[in-house]
Amino acid sequence: MKDQHLVTLDVNGREYEVVLESRRTLADVLRQDLGLTGTHLGCEHGICGACTVLLDGEPVRSCLVFGVQADGRSVRTVEGLADGDELSDLQQAFSRCHGLQCGFCTPGFLMLAEAYLDTEPAGDPEEVRDVVSANLCRCTGYQGIVEAVTEVAAARRKQRDG
């Protein structure tokens, strides 16, 4: 007999009901049950950060969160950044600053950076470097990522402060 649970998730502003086993990870629910394959699975041990999503606005490693733990909560994935065909300011900055490299880790970096930017930071490059050091890029493309996040922090601060 399987241990099944009905779970309700708000993913990128859309509500989903999913029946899943207790030990199914949020990453597997997003990718396999909801078809949101932008969230990548790297190490599956919470080290690399490729699977980072926002759970109620906070960055989490979706490979370490069970789907049942997200019941009734809000999940934001990389698919939720763009507005239709228009990339978000952060996605555009990653492209412009060559923060993409091979792209495998990019969704995790984007979600980690988005959570950081939501705190309305000063965007100091050293602080950004410290934030992005939580995720791993095997292409060693951190400089472009730091430049992109710093650029967006400055632009959002300018827009916010007028």
Coordinates of N, CA, C and O in Angstrom, one line a residue:
M1 N 0.8 -1.2 0.0 CA 0.0 0.0 0.0 C 0.9 1.2 0.0 O 1.8 1.4 0.8
K2 N 0.6 2.1 -0.9 CA 1.4 3.4 -1.0 C 0.8 4.4 -0.2 O -0.4 4.5 0.1
D3 N 1.7 5.3 0.3 CA 1.4 6.4 1.2 C 1.1 7.6 0.3 O 2.1 8.3 -0.1
Q4 N -0.1 7.9 -0.1 CA -0.4 8.9 -1.1 C -1.1 10.1 -0.4 O -1.8 9.9 0.6
H5 N -0.8 11.3 -0.9 CA -1.3 12.5 -0.3 C -1.8 13.5 -1.4 O -1.1 13.6 -2.5
L6 N -2.9 14.1 -1.2 CA -3.4 15.1 -2.2 C -2.7 16.5 -1.7 O -2.9 16.9 -0.6
V7 N -2.0 17.1 -2.6 CA -1.3 18.3 -2.3 C -1.7 19.4 -3.2 O -1.9 19.2 -4.4
T8 N -1.9 20.6 -2.7 CA -2.2 21.8 -3.5 C -1.0 22.7 -3.5 O -0.5 23.0 -2.4
L9 N -0.6 23.1 -4.7 CA 0.5 23.9 -4.8 C 0.2 25.2 -5.7 O -0.6 25.0 -6.7
D10 N 0.7 26.3 -5.3 CA 0.6 27.5 -6.2 C 1.9 27.6 -6.8 O 2.9 28.0 -6.2
V11 N 2.0 27.3 -8.1 CA 3.3 27.4 -8.8 C 3.2 28.5 -9.9 O 2.4 28.4 -10.8
N12 N 4.0 29.5 -9.7 CA 4.1 30.6 -10.6 C 2.7 31.2 -10.8 O 2.3 31.6 -11.9
G13 N 1.9 31.3 -9.7 CA 0.6 31.9 -9.8 C -0.5 31.0 -10.2 O -1.7 31.4 -10.3
R14 N -0.2 29.8 -10.5 CA -1.3 28.8 -11.0 C -1.4 27.7 -10.0 O -0.4 27.2 -9.5
E15 N -2.6 27.4 -9.6 CA -2.9 26.3 -8.6 C -2.9 25.0 -9.2 O -3.5 24.7 -10.3
Y16 N -2.2 24.0 -8.6 CA -2.2 22.6 -9.0 C -2.6 21.7 -7.8 O -2.2 22.0 -6.7
E17 N -3.3 20.6 -8.2 CA -3.6 19.6 -7.2 C -2.9 18.3 -7.7 O -3.0 18.0 -8.8
V18 N -2.0 17.7 -6.8 CA -1.2 16.6 -7.2 C -1.3 15.5 -6.1 O -1.3 15.8 -5.0
V19 N -1.5 14.3 -6.6 CA -1.5 13.2 -5.6 C -0.1 12.6 -5.7 O 0.4 12.2 -6.8
L20 N 0.6 12.6 -4.5 CA 2.0 12.1 -4.5 C 2.3 11.3 -3.3 O 1.7 11.4 -2.3
E21 N 3.4 10.6 -3.4 CA 3.9 9.8 -2.3 C 4.7 10.7 -1.3 O 5.3 11.7 -1.8
S22 N 4.7 10.4 -0.1 CA 5.3 11.2 1.0 C 6.8 11.6 0.7 O 7.2 12.7 1.0
R23 N 7.5 10.6 0.1 CA 9.0 10.9 -0.1 C 9.3 11.4 -1.5 O 10.5 11.6 -1.8
R24 N 8.3 11.8 -2.2 CA 8.6 12.4 -3.6 C 9.1 13.9 -3.4 O 8.5 14.7 -2.7
T25 N 10.2 14.2 -4.0 CA 10.8 15.5 -3.8 C 10.0 16.6 -4.6 O 9.4 16.3 -5.6
L26 N 10.1 17.8 -4.1 CA 9.5 18.9 -4.8 C 10.1 19.0 -6.2 O 9.3 19.3 -7.2
A27 N 11.3 18.8 -6.4 CA 12.0 18.9 -7.7 C 11.3 17.8 -8.7 O 11.0 18.2 -9.8
D28 N 11.1 16.6 -8.2 CA 10.4 15.6 -9.0 C 9.0 16.0 -9.3 O 8.5 15.7 -10.4
V29 N 8.3 16.6 -8.3 CA 6.9 17.0 -8.6 C 6.9 18.0 -9.7 O 6.1 18.0 -10.6
L30 N 7.8 19.0 -9.6 CA 7.8 20.1 -10.6 C 8.1 19.6 -12.0 O 7.4 19.9 -12.9
R31 N 9.2 18.8 -12.0 CA 9.6 18.3 -13.3 C 8.7 17.2 -13.9 O 8.3 17.3 -15.1
Q32 N 8.4 16.2 -13.1 CA 7.7 15.0 -13.7 C 6.2 15.1 -13.6 O 5.5 14.7 -14.5
D33 N 5.6 15.7 -12.6 CA 4.2 15.8 -12.5 C 3.6 17.0 -13.1 O 2.5 17.0 -13.7
L34 N 4.3 18.2 -13.0 CA 3.8 19.4 -13.6 C 4.5 19.8 -14.9 O 4.0 20.8 -15.6
G35 N 5.5 19.1 -15.3 CA 6.2 19.3 -16.6 C 7.0 20.6 -16.6 O 7.3 21.1 -17.7
L36 N 7.3 21.1 -15.5 CA 8.2 22.4 -15.4 C 9.6 21.9 -15.3 O 10.2 21.9 -14.2
T37 N 10.2 21.7 -16.4 CA 11.6 21.1 -16.5 C 12.7 22.2 -16.4 O 13.8 21.8 -16.6
G38 N 12.3 23.4 -16.2 CA 13.3 24.4 -16.1 C 14.1 24.2 -14.8 O 15.3 24.6 -14.7
T39 N 13.6 23.7 -13.8 CA 14.3 23.3 -12.6 C 15.1 22.1 -12.8 O 14.6 21.1 -13.2
H40 N 16.4 22.3 -12.7 CA 17.4 21.2 -13.1 C 17.8 20.4 -11.8 O 17.9 21.0 -10.7
L41 N 18.1 19.2 -12.0 CA 18.6 18.4 -10.9 C 20.1 18.1 -11.2 O 20.4 17.5 -12.3
G42 N 20.9 18.5 -10.3 CA 22.4 18.3 -10.4 C 22.8 17.2 -9.5 O 22.8 16.0 -9.9
C43 N 23.2 17.6 -8.3 CA 23.8 16.6 -7.4 C 22.8 15.8 -6.6 O 23.1 14.7 -6.2
E44 N 21.6 16.3 -6.5 CA 20.5 15.7 -5.7 C 20.9 15.5 -4.3 O 20.3 14.6 -3.6
H45 N 21.8 16.3 -3.8 CA 22.2 16.3 -2.4 C 22.2 17.7 -1.7 O 22.7 17.9 -0.6
G46 N 21.6 18.6 -2.5 CA 21.5 20.0 -2.0 C 22.8 20.8 -2.0 O 22.9 21.8 -1.3
I47 N 23.8 20.3 -2.7 CA 25.1 21.0 -2.7 C 25.2 22.0 -3.9 O 25.6 23.1 -3.7
C48 N 24.8 21.6 -5.1 CA 25.1 22.4 -6.2 C 24.1 23.6 -6.4 O 24.5 24.6 -7.0
G49 N 22.8 23.5 -6.0 CA 21.9 24.6 -6.1 C 21.2 24.7 -7.5 O 20.4 25.6 -7.7
A50 N 21.5 23.7 -8.4 CA 20.8 23.8 -9.7 C 19.3 23.7 -9.6 O 18.6 24.2 -10.5
C51 N 18.8 23.1 -8.5 CA 17.4 22.9 -8.4 C 16.7 24.0 -7.5 O 15.6 23.8 -7.1
T52 N 17.4 25.1 -7.3 CA 16.9 26.2 -6.4 C 15.6 26.7 -7.0 O 15.5 27.1 -8.2
V53 N 14.5 26.8 -6.2 CA 13.3 27.4 -6.5 C 12.9 28.3 -5.3 O 13.6 28.2 -4.2
L54 N 11.9 29.2 -5.4 CA 11.5 30.0 -4.3 C 10.3 29.4 -3.7 O 9.3 29.1 -4.4
L55 N 10.3 29.1 -2.4 CA 9.2 28.5 -1.6 C 8.7 29.6 -0.7 O 9.5 30.0 0.3
D56 N 7.5 30.2 -0.9 CA 7.1 31.3 -0.2 C 8.1 32.5 -0.2 O 8.3 33.1 0.8
G57 N 8.8 32.6 -1.3 CA 9.7 33.7 -1.5 C 11.1 33.4 -1.0 O 12.0 34.2 -1.3
E58 N 11.3 32.3 -0.4 CA 12.7 32.0 0.1 C 13.3 30.9 -0.8 O 12.7 29.9 -1.2
P59 N 14.6 31.1 -1.1 CA 15.3 30.1 -2.0 C 15.5 28.7 -1.2 O 15.9 28.7 0.0
V60 N 15.1 27.6 -1.8 CA 15.3 26.3 -1.3 C 15.8 25.4 -2.3 O 15.6 25.6 -3.5
R61 N 16.5 24.3 -1.9 CA 16.9 23.3 -2.8 C 15.8 22.3 -3.0 O 15.4 21.6 -2.0
S62 N 15.1 22.3 -4.1 CA 13.9 21.5 -4.3 C 14.2 20.0 -4.3 O 13.3 19.2 -4.1
C63 N 15.5 19.6 -4.4 CA 15.8 18.2 -4.2 C 15.8 17.8 -2.8 O 15.8 16.6 -2.5
L64 N 15.8 18.7 -1.8 CA 15.8 18.4 -0.4 C 14.5 18.7 0.3 O 14.3 18.4 1.5
V65 N 13.5 19.1 -0.5 CA 12.2 19.4 0.1 C 11.2 18.4 -0.5 O 11.2 18.1 -1.7
F66 N 10.4 17.8 0.4 CA 9.4 16.9 -0.1 C 8.2 17.7 -0.6 O 7.9 18.7 -0.1
G67 N 7.6 17.1 -1.6 CA 6.4 17.8 -2.2 C 5.3 18.0 -1.2 O 4.7 19.1 -1.2
V68 N 5.2 17.1 -0.2 CA 4.1 17.3 0.8 C 4.4 18.5 1.7 O 3.5 19.1 2.3
Q69 N 5.7 18.9 1.8 CA 6.1 20.0 2.6 C 5.7 21.3 2.0 O 5.6 22.4 2.6
A70 N 5.4 21.3 0.7 CA 5.1 22.5 -0.1 C 3.5 22.6 -0.2 O 3.0 23.6 -0.8
D71 N 2.8 21.7 0.5 CA 1.3 21.8 0.4 C 0.8 23.1 0.9 O 1.2 23.6 2.0
G72 N 0.0 23.7 0.1 CA -0.6 25.0 0.4 C 0.3 26.2 0.3 O 0.0 27.3 0.8
R73 N 1.5 26.0 -0.2 CA 2.5 27.1 -0.3 C 2.7 27.6 -1.7 O 2.3 26.9 -2.7
S74 N 3.4 28.7 -1.8 CA 3.7 29.3 -3.1 C 5.1 28.9 -3.6 O 6.0 29.0 -2.8
V75 N 5.1 28.4 -4.8 CA 6.4 28.0 -5.4 C 6.7 28.8 -6.6 O 5.7 29.0 -7.5
R76 N 7.8 29.4 -6.8 CA 8.2 30.1 -8.0 C 9.4 29.4 -8.6 O 10.4 29.2 -8.0
T77 N 9.2 29.1 -9.9 CA 10.3 28.5 -10.6 C 10.8 29.4 -11.7 O 10.3 30.5 -11.9
V78 N 11.9 29.0 -12.4 CA 12.4 29.8 -13.5 C 11.4 30.1 -14.5 O 11.5 31.2 -15.2
E79 N 10.4 29.2 -14.7 CA 9.4 29.5 -15.7 C 8.5 30.7 -15.3 O 7.9 31.3 -16.2
G80 N 8.5 31.1 -14.1 CA 7.7 32.2 -13.6 C 8.4 33.5 -13.7 O 7.8 34.6 -13.4
L81 N 9.7 33.6 -14.2 CA 10.4 34.8 -14.3 C 10.0 35.7 -15.5 O 9.8 36.9 -15.4
A82 N 9.9 35.0 -16.7 CA 9.5 35.8 -17.9 C 8.1 36.1 -17.9 O 7.2 35.5 -17.3
D83 N 7.8 37.2 -18.6 CA 6.4 37.6 -18.8 C 6.0 37.3 -20.3 O 6.3 38.0 -21.2
G84 N 5.5 36.1 -20.5 CA 5.2 35.6 -21.8 C 6.5 35.3 -22.6 O 7.4 34.6 -22.0
D85 N 6.7 36.0 -23.7 CA 7.9 35.8 -24.4 C 9.0 36.8 -24.0 O 10.1 36.8 -24.5
E86 N 8.6 37.7 -23.1 CA 9.6 38.8 -22.7 C 10.4 38.3 -21.5 O 9.8 38.0 -20.4
L87 N 11.7 38.2 -21.6 CA 12.5 37.7 -20.5 C 12.5 38.8 -19.4 O 12.4 40.0 -19.7
S88 N 12.7 38.4 -18.2 CA 12.8 39.3 -17.1 C 14.0 40.1 -17.2 O 15.0 39.8 -17.9
D89 N 14.1 41.2 -16.4 CA 15.3 42.0 -16.4 C 16.5 41.2 -16.0 O 17.6 41.4 -16.6
L90 N 16.3 40.3 -15.1 CA 17.5 39.5 -14.6 C 17.9 38.5 -15.7 O 19.1 38.3 -15.9
Q91 N 17.0 37.9 -16.4 CA 17.3 37.0 -17.5 C 18.0 37.7 -18.6 O 19.0 37.2 -19.1
Q92 N 17.6 38.9 -18.9 CA 18.2 39.7 -19.9 C 19.6 40.1 -19.5 O 20.6 40.0 -20.3
A93 N 19.8 40.4 -18.2 CA 21.2 40.8 -17.7 C 22.1 39.6 -17.8 O 23.3 39.7 -18.1
F94 N 21.6 38.4 -17.4 CA 22.4 37.2 -17.5 C 22.9 37.0 -19.0 O 24.1 36.7 -19.2
S95 N 22.0 37.2 -19.9 CA 22.4 37.1 -21.3 C 23.4 38.1 -21.7 O 24.5 37.8 -22.3
R96 N 23.1 39.4 -21.4 CA 24.0 40.5 -21.7 C 25.4 40.4 -21.1 O 26.4 40.7 -21.8
C97 N 25.5 39.9 -19.9 CA 26.7 39.9 -19.1 C 27.4 38.5 -19.3 O 28.4 38.2 -18.6
H98 N 26.9 37.7 -20.1 CA 27.5 36.3 -20.4 C 27.5 35.5 -19.1 O 28.5 34.8 -18.8
G99 N 26.4 35.6 -18.3 CA 26.3 34.8 -17.1 C 25.7 33.4 -17.3 O 25.3 32.8 -16.4
L100 N 25.6 33.0 -18.5 CA 24.9 31.8 -18.9 C 25.8 30.6 -18.9 O 25.4 29.5 -18.6
Q101 N 26.9 30.7 -19.5 CA 27.9 29.6 -19.7 C 27.1 28.4 -20.4 O 26.5 28.6 -21.4
C102 N 27.2 27.2 -19.8 CA 26.5 26.1 -20.5 C 25.0 26.1 -20.2 O 24.3 25.5 -21.0
G103 N 24.6 26.8 -19.2 CA 23.2 26.9 -18.9 C 22.6 25.9 -18.0 O 21.5 26.1 -17.5
F104 N 23.3 24.9 -17.6 CA 22.7 23.9 -16.7 C 22.4 24.5 -15.4 O 21.3 24.2 -14.8
C105 N 23.3 25.2 -14.8 CA 23.1 25.8 -13.4 C 22.3 27.1 -13.4 O 21.9 27.6 -12.4
T106 N 22.0 27.6 -14.6 CA 21.4 29.0 -14.7 C 20.1 29.1 -14.0 O 19.8 30.1 -13.3
P107 N 19.1 28.1 -14.1 CA 17.8 28.3 -13.4 C 18.0 28.5 -11.9 O 17.4 29.3 -11.3
G108 N 18.9 27.7 -11.3 CA 19.2 27.8 -9.9 C 19.8 29.1 -9.5 O 19.4 29.8 -8.5
F109 N 20.7 29.6 -10.4 CA 21.3 30.9 -10.1 C 20.3 32.0 -10.2 O 20.3 33.0 -9.5
L110 N 19.4 31.9 -11.3 CA 18.4 33.0 -11.5 C 17.5 33.0 -10.3 O 17.1 34.1 -9.8
M111 N 17.1 31.9 -9.7 CA 16.1 31.9 -8.6 C 16.8 32.4 -7.3 O 16.2 33.1 -6.5
L112 N 18.0 32.0 -7.1 CA 18.8 32.5 -6.0 C 19.0 34.0 -6.1 O 18.8 34.7 -5.1
A113 N 19.3 34.5 -7.3 CA 19.5 35.9 -7.4 C 18.2 36.7 -7.3 O 18.2 37.8 -6.7
E114 N 17.1 36.1 -7.8 CA 15.8 36.8 -7.7 C 15.4 36.9 -6.2 O 14.9 38.0 -5.8
A115 N 15.7 35.9 -5.4 CA 15.4 36.0 -4.0 C 16.2 37.1 -3.3 O 15.7 37.9 -2.5
Y116 N 17.5 37.2 -3.7 CA 18.4 38.2 -3.2 C 17.9 39.6 -3.6 O 17.8 40.5 -2.8
L117 N 17.5 39.7 -4.9 CA 17.0 41.0 -5.4 C 15.7 41.4 -4.7 O 15.4 42.6 -4.6
D118 N 14.9 40.5 -4.3 CA 13.6 40.8 -3.6 C 13.9 41.5 -2.3 O 12.9 42.0 -1.7
T119 N 15.1 41.3 -1.7 CA 15.4 42.0 -0.4 C 15.7 43.4 -0.6 O 16.1 44.1 0.4
E120 N 15.7 43.9 -1.9 CA 16.1 45.3 -2.2 C 17.5 45.6 -1.6 O 17.7 46.6 -0.9
P121 N 18.5 44.9 -2.1 CA 19.9 45.0 -1.6 C 20.6 46.2 -2.2 O 20.1 46.7 -3.3
A122 N 21.7 46.6 -1.6 CA 22.5 47.6 -2.2 C 23.2 47.1 -3.5 O 23.4 47.8 -4.4
G123 N 23.4 45.8 -3.6 CA 24.0 45.2 -4.8 C 25.5 45.4 -4.9 O 26.0 45.4 -6.0
D124 N 26.1 45.5 -3.8 CA 27.6 45.6 -3.8 C 28.2 44.3 -4.4 O 27.7 43.2 -4.0
P125 N 29.1 44.4 -5.3 CA 29.6 43.2 -6.0 C 30.2 42.1 -5.0 O 30.0 40.9 -5.3
E126 N 30.8 42.5 -3.9 CA 31.3 41.6 -3.0 C 30.2 40.8 -2.3 O 30.2 39.6 -2.0
E127 N 29.1 41.6 -2.0 CA 27.9 40.9 -1.4 C 27.3 40.0 -2.4 O 26.9 38.8 -2.0
V128 N 27.2 40.4 -3.6 CA 26.6 39.5 -4.7 C 27.4 38.3 -4.8 O 26.9 37.1 -4.9
R129 N 28.8 38.4 -4.8 CA 29.7 37.3 -5.0 C 29.4 36.3 -3.8 O 29.4 35.1 -4.0
D130 N 29.2 36.8 -2.6 CA 29.0 36.0 -1.5 C 27.6 35.2 -1.6 O 27.6 34.0 -1.3
V131 N 26.6 35.9 -2.1 CA 25.3 35.3 -2.3 C 25.4 34.1 -3.4 O 25.0 33.0 -3.1
V132 N 26.0 34.4 -4.5 CA 26.0 33.4 -5.6 C 27.0 32.3 -5.3 O 27.0 31.2 -5.9
S133 N 27.9 32.5 -4.3 CA 28.8 31.4 -3.9 C 28.0 30.2 -3.3 O 28.6 29.1 -3.2
A134 N 26.7 30.4 -3.0 CA 25.9 29.3 -2.5 C 25.6 28.2 -3.5 O 25.3 27.1 -3.2
N135 N 25.7 28.6 -4.8 CA 25.5 27.6 -5.9 C 26.8 27.4 -6.6 O 27.7 28.2 -6.6
L136 N 26.8 26.2 -7.3 CA 28.0 25.8 -8.0 C 27.8 26.0 -9.6 O 26.8 25.6 -10.1
C137 N 28.8 26.6 -10.2 CA 28.9 26.6 -11.7 C 30.2 25.9 -12.0 O 31.3 26.3 -11.7
R138 N 30.0 24.8 -12.7 CA 31.2 24.0 -13.1 C 32.0 24.6 -14.3 O 33.1 24.2 -14.6
C139 N 31.3 25.6 -14.9 CA 32.0 26.3 -16.0 C 32.8 27.5 -15.5 O 33.4 28.2 -16.3
T140 N 32.8 27.7 -14.2 CA 33.4 28.8 -13.5 C 33.1 30.2 -14.1 O 33.9 31.1 -14.3
G141 N 31.8 30.4 -14.3 CA 31.3 31.6 -14.9 C 30.8 32.6 -13.9 O 29.8 33.3 -14.2
Y142 N 31.3 32.6 -12.8 CA 30.8 33.5 -11.7 C 30.8 35.0 -12.0 O 30.0 35.7 -11.6
Q143 N 31.9 35.4 -12.7 CA 32.1 36.9 -12.9 C 30.9 37.5 -13.7 O 30.4 38.5 -13.3
G144 N 30.5 36.8 -14.7 CA 29.3 37.3 -15.5 C 28.0 37.3 -14.7 O 27.2 38.2 -14.8
I145 N 27.9 36.3 -13.8 CA 26.7 36.2 -13.0 C 26.7 37.4 -12.0 O 25.7 38.0 -11.8
V146 N 27.9 37.6 -11.4 CA 28.0 38.7 -10.4 C 27.7 40.0 -11.1 O 27.0 40.9 -10.6
E147 N 28.2 40.2 -12.3 CA 27.9 41.5 -13.1 C 26.4 41.6 -13.4 O 25.9 42.7 -13.2
A148 N 25.8 40.5 -13.7 CA 24.4 40.6 -14.1 C 23.5 41.0 -12.9 O 22.7 41.9 -12.9
V149 N 23.8 40.3 -11.7 CA 23.0 40.6 -10.5 C 23.3 42.0 -10.0 O 22.4 42.7 -9.6
T150 N 24.5 42.4 -10.1 CA 24.9 43.8 -9.6 C 24.2 44.8 -10.5 O 23.7 45.8 -10.0
E151 N 24.2 44.6 -11.8 CA 23.5 45.5 -12.7 C 22.0 45.6 -12.5 O 21.5 46.7 -12.4
V152 N 21.4 44.5 -12.2 CA 19.9 44.5 -12.0 C 19.6 45.1 -10.6 O 18.7 45.9 -10.5
A153 N 20.4 44.9 -9.6 CA 20.2 45.5 -8.3 C 20.3 47.0 -8.5 O 19.4 47.7 -7.9
A154 N 21.3 47.5 -9.2 CA 21.4 49.0 -9.4 C 20.2 49.5 -10.2 O 19.6 50.6 -9.8
A155 N 19.8 48.8 -11.2 CA 18.6 49.3 -12.0 C 17.3 49.3 -11.2 O 16.5 50.2 -11.2
R156 N 17.1 48.2 -10.4 CA 15.9 48.2 -9.6 C 16.0 49.2 -8.5 O 14.9 49.8 -8.1
R157 N 17.1 49.5 -7.9 CA 17.3 50.5 -6.9 C 17.0 51.9 -7.5 O 16.2 52.7 -6.9
K158 N 17.5 52.1 -8.7 CA 17.2 53.4 -9.3 C 15.7 53.6 -9.6 O 15.2 54.7 -9.4
Q159 N 15.1 52.5 -10.1 CA 13.7 52.6 -10.4 C 12.9 52.8 -9.1 O 11.9 53.5 -9.1
R160 N 13.3 52.1 -8.0 CA 12.6 52.2 -6.7 C 12.7 53.6 -6.1 O 11.8 54.2 -5.6
D161 N 14.0 54.1 -6.2 CA 14.3 55.4 -5.5 C 14.0 56.6 -6.3 O 14.1 57.7 -5.9
G162 N 13.8 56.4 -7.6 CA 13.5 57.4 -8.5 C 14.6 58.1 -9.1 O 15.6 58.5 -9.0

